[in-house]
Amino acid sequence: MIVVFSVFFFSLGVFLFLELKTDLVLGGVFLLILSFYTLYSGLKKYLTRIFVKGEIINVFYLFKNKQFHITDIERVRLQNSYGDSVMKLTLSNGEFVLFEEESYLDLWKVKKILERKIRPKDKKSKILKRVENIKIKGSVFNFASLFLVLIVFMFFLLLFEGNGIIGVVFSLILLGVIFLFGLFFFYFAVENQKLIIKNHMFFWYKKEYDLNEILDLKKETRQARITVDGLRVITKDYKTKYYLSVLYRSKDWSAFLKNIKK
């Protein structure tokens, strides 16, 4: 997805740049910079490697690398012990090292190895044995507001339709914005002992997890220019996935999680 958006911004930037008009060239330069930034931000975790070889944890960053001897680890918390989705290693010299889930592609493999070698105590599942079916779509979003978004989108498409190149460019940008908009609108349900993930905008999307394969579910908050809540799914093999849900209020999270977690 990140690569798609990067190529999208890059193509628009080149397209505008080649027009050689002052206003379009500036827009083209901006989009070219945005494309490279998007690509770097999205692929940064793929440029960082973490793996265990023998008794050593090897971490290779873009311009440096580190090593940690497993025999020097005094304690390990494999998930959500410090902040959100962070593995914490406490070393014998009193120092501690944090590994954020979003920064390492294969961190889950390292966790499985450390689980065997050190046997931490945070492996026990926090999911109830039997969970009643429940579906919560959120407190704000409804089909009327969805149609409103689509109507506004179509209005801008018609507005730019007769403006030649600029109209095409802005229409494509609007299409990208609508796609990004949809990434914030996941909602959750439990049906027949399965966790179901769906999306209000992408109505065809559906992801299922067997509840007996889930280690933990956590509400996580992302803080940037806006504060966004989402659901972190952690499976028993320590793989994780994060789903944004700006439509859920505190009462929605409480109603959903209290019926599924211990």
PDB file of C-alpha atoms in Angstrom, residues 72-182:
ATOM      1  CA  ASP A  72      22.804 -11.018  29.651  1.00  0.00           C
ATOM      2  CA  ILE A  73      18.999 -10.724  29.724  1.00  0.00           C
ATOM      3  CA  GLU A  74      17.623 -10.750  33.257  1.00  0.00           C
ATOM      4  CA  ARG A  75      13.941 -10.276  32.451  1.00  0.00           C
ATOM      5  CA  VAL A  76      11.839 -10.048  29.322  1.00  0.00           C
ATOM      6  CA  ARG A  77       8.320  -8.802  28.716  1.00  0.00           C
ATOM      7  CA  LEU A  78       7.242  -9.857  25.268  1.00  0.00           C
ATOM      8  CA  GLN A  79       4.298  -7.557  24.682  1.00  0.00           C
ATOM      9  CA  ASN A  80       2.669  -4.369  25.933  1.00  0.00           C
ATOM     10  CA  SER A  81       4.746  -3.995  29.063  1.00  0.00           C
ATOM     11  CA  TYR A  82       5.914  -0.444  28.426  1.00  0.00           C
ATOM     12  CA  GLY A  83       3.797   1.789  26.270  1.00  0.00           C
ATOM     13  CA  ASP A  84       1.973   0.233  23.357  1.00  0.00           C
ATOM     14  CA  SER A  85       3.178  -2.919  21.556  1.00  0.00           C
ATOM     15  CA  VAL A  86       6.696  -2.845  22.923  1.00  0.00           C
ATOM     16  CA  MET A  87       8.971  -5.714  23.946  1.00  0.00           C
ATOM     17  CA  LYS A  88      11.157  -4.832  26.933  1.00  0.00           C
ATOM     18  CA  LEU A  89      14.445  -6.542  27.743  1.00  0.00           C
ATOM     19  CA  THR A  90      16.024  -5.855  31.136  1.00  0.00           C
ATOM     20  CA  LEU A  91      19.762  -6.576  31.079  1.00  0.00           C
ATOM     21  CA  SER A  92      21.869  -7.845  33.971  1.00  0.00           C
ATOM     22  CA  ASN A  93      23.603  -4.436  34.267  1.00  0.00           C
ATOM     23  CA  GLY A  94      20.274  -2.759  34.987  1.00  0.00           C
ATOM     24  CA  GLU A  95      19.772  -1.242  31.538  1.00  0.00           C
ATOM     25  CA  PHE A  96      16.667  -1.975  29.519  1.00  0.00           C
ATOM     26  CA  VAL A  97      16.069  -2.072  25.779  1.00  0.00           C
ATOM     27  CA  LEU A  98      12.756  -1.449  24.031  1.00  0.00           C
ATOM     28  CA  PHE A  99      11.702  -2.908  20.692  1.00  0.00           C
ATOM     29  CA  GLU A 100       8.611  -1.332  19.133  1.00  0.00           C
ATOM     30  CA  GLU A 101       6.399  -3.707  17.203  1.00  0.00           C
ATOM     31  CA  GLU A 102       5.914  -1.278  14.312  1.00  0.00           C
ATOM     32  CA  SER A 103       9.661  -0.912  13.708  1.00  0.00           C
ATOM     33  CA  TYR A 104      10.633  -4.553  13.104  1.00  0.00           C
ATOM     34  CA  LEU A 105       9.181  -6.893  10.523  1.00  0.00           C
ATOM     35  CA  ASP A 106      10.279 -10.149  12.195  1.00  0.00           C
ATOM     36  CA  LEU A 107      10.105  -9.225  15.869  1.00  0.00           C
ATOM     37  CA  TRP A 108       7.519 -11.955  16.414  1.00  0.00           C
ATOM     38  CA  LYS A 109      10.116 -14.598  15.448  1.00  0.00           C
ATOM     39  CA  VAL A 110      12.529 -13.248  18.051  1.00  0.00           C
ATOM     40  CA  LYS A 111       9.761 -13.333  20.659  1.00  0.00           C
ATOM     41  CA  LYS A 112       9.090 -17.012  19.964  1.00  0.00           C
ATOM     42  CA  ILE A 113      12.771 -17.833  20.445  1.00  0.00           C
ATOM     43  CA  LEU A 114      12.995 -15.818  23.666  1.00  0.00           C
ATOM     44  CA  GLU A 115       9.853 -17.543  24.889  1.00  0.00           C
ATOM     45  CA  ARG A 116      11.593 -20.902  24.585  1.00  0.00           C
ATOM     46  CA  LYS A 117      14.910 -19.773  26.033  1.00  0.00           C
ATOM     47  CA  ILE A 118      13.763 -17.547  28.917  1.00  0.00           C
ATOM     48  CA  ARG A 119      10.145 -18.646  29.482  1.00  0.00           C
ATOM     49  CA  PRO A 120       8.523 -15.298  30.368  1.00  0.00           C
ATOM     50  CA  LYS A 121       5.227 -15.178  32.238  1.00  0.00           C
ATOM     51  CA  ASP A 122       3.193 -13.090  29.784  1.00  0.00           C
ATOM     52  CA  LYS A 123       2.169 -15.909  27.427  1.00  0.00           C
ATOM     53  CA  LYS A 124      -1.206 -16.625  29.057  1.00  0.00           C
ATOM     54  CA  SER A 125      -4.162 -15.675  26.877  1.00  0.00           C
ATOM     55  CA  LYS A 126      -6.415 -12.875  28.130  1.00  0.00           C
ATOM     56  CA  ILE A 127      -9.400 -13.966  26.036  1.00  0.00           C
ATOM     57  CA  LEU A 128     -12.445 -15.521  27.709  1.00  0.00           C
ATOM     58  CA  LYS A 129     -13.150 -19.205  27.068  1.00  0.00           C
ATOM     59  CA  ARG A 130     -16.629 -18.524  25.763  1.00  0.00           C
ATOM     60  CA  VAL A 131     -17.577 -15.208  24.181  1.00  0.00           C
ATOM     61  CA  GLU A 132     -21.091 -14.175  23.220  1.00  0.00           C
ATOM     62  CA  ASN A 133     -21.716 -12.830  19.736  1.00  0.00           C
ATOM     63  CA  ILE A 134     -21.464  -9.060  19.603  1.00  0.00           C
ATOM     64  CA  LYS A 135     -21.162  -6.385  16.909  1.00  0.00           C
ATOM     65  CA  ILE A 136     -20.386  -2.723  17.560  1.00  0.00           C
ATOM     66  CA  LYS A 137     -20.197  -0.383  14.578  1.00  0.00           C
ATOM     67  CA  GLY A 138     -19.394   2.791  16.515  1.00  0.00           C
ATOM     68  CA  SER A 139     -21.312   5.681  18.004  1.00  0.00           C
ATOM     69  CA  VAL A 140     -20.945   8.316  15.292  1.00  0.00           C
ATOM     70  CA  PHE A 141     -20.719   6.758  11.873  1.00  0.00           C
ATOM     71  CA  ASN A 142     -23.841   5.712   9.994  1.00  0.00           C
ATOM     72  CA  PHE A 143     -24.898   5.207   6.422  1.00  0.00           C
ATOM     73  CA  ALA A 144     -26.159   8.792   6.133  1.00  0.00           C
ATOM     74  CA  SER A 145     -22.711  10.223   6.867  1.00  0.00           C
ATOM     75  CA  LEU A 146     -21.129   7.734   4.447  1.00  0.00           C
ATOM     76  CA  PHE A 147     -23.415   8.938   1.674  1.00  0.00           C
ATOM     77  CA  LEU A 148     -22.604  12.540   2.626  1.00  0.00           C
ATOM     78  CA  VAL A 149     -18.879  11.861   2.156  1.00  0.00           C
ATOM     79  CA  LEU A 150     -19.519  10.217  -1.215  1.00  0.00           C
ATOM     80  CA  ILE A 151     -21.757  13.097  -2.355  1.00  0.00           C
ATOM     81  CA  VAL A 152     -19.085  15.663  -1.436  1.00  0.00           C
ATOM     82  CA  PHE A 153     -16.521  13.546  -3.285  1.00  0.00           C
ATOM     83  CA  MET A 154     -18.660  13.385  -6.418  1.00  0.00           C
ATOM     84  CA  PHE A 155     -19.280  17.155  -6.204  1.00  0.00           C
ATOM     85  CA  PHE A 156     -15.546  17.879  -6.288  1.00  0.00           C
ATOM     86  CA  LEU A 157     -15.049  15.419  -9.150  1.00  0.00           C
ATOM     87  CA  LEU A 158     -17.687  17.250 -11.199  1.00  0.00           C
ATOM     88  CA  LEU A 159     -16.208  20.600 -10.163  1.00  0.00           C
ATOM     89  CA  PHE A 160     -12.762  19.694 -11.476  1.00  0.00           C
ATOM     90  CA  GLU A 161     -13.950  17.707 -14.470  1.00  0.00           C
ATOM     91  CA  GLY A 162     -13.742  20.604 -16.943  1.00  0.00           C
ATOM     92  CA  ASN A 163     -10.412  21.990 -15.747  1.00  0.00           C
ATOM     93  CA  GLY A 164      -8.119  19.899 -17.935  1.00  0.00           C
ATOM     94  CA  ILE A 165      -4.889  18.670 -16.378  1.00  0.00           C
ATOM     95  CA  ILE A 166      -5.488  20.390 -13.046  1.00  0.00           C
ATOM     96  CA  GLY A 167      -8.901  18.756 -12.827  1.00  0.00           C
ATOM     97  CA  VAL A 168      -7.444  15.298 -13.481  1.00  0.00           C
ATOM     98  CA  VAL A 169      -4.710  15.801 -10.886  1.00  0.00           C
ATOM     99  CA  PHE A 170      -7.041  17.057  -8.183  1.00  0.00           C
ATOM    100  CA  SER A 171      -9.538  14.290  -8.925  1.00  0.00           C
ATOM    101  CA  LEU A 172      -6.814  11.655  -8.473  1.00  0.00           C
ATOM    102  CA  ILE A 173      -5.673  13.314  -5.245  1.00  0.00           C
ATOM    103  CA  LEU A 174      -9.247  13.309  -3.961  1.00  0.00           C
ATOM    104  CA  LEU A 175      -9.527   9.617  -4.805  1.00  0.00           C
ATOM    105  CA  GLY A 176      -6.368   8.956  -2.776  1.00  0.00           C
ATOM    106  CA  VAL A 177      -7.730  10.980   0.147  1.00  0.00           C
ATOM    107  CA  ILE A 178     -10.963   8.997   0.132  1.00  0.00           C
ATOM    108  CA  PHE A 179      -8.944   5.772   0.208  1.00  0.00           C
ATOM    109  CA  LEU A 180      -6.874   7.015   3.180  1.00  0.00           C
ATOM    110  CA  PHE A 181     -10.088   8.155   4.841  1.00  0.00           C
ATOM    111  CA  GLY A 182     -11.374   4.590   4.751  1.00  0.00           C
TER     112      GLY A 182
END
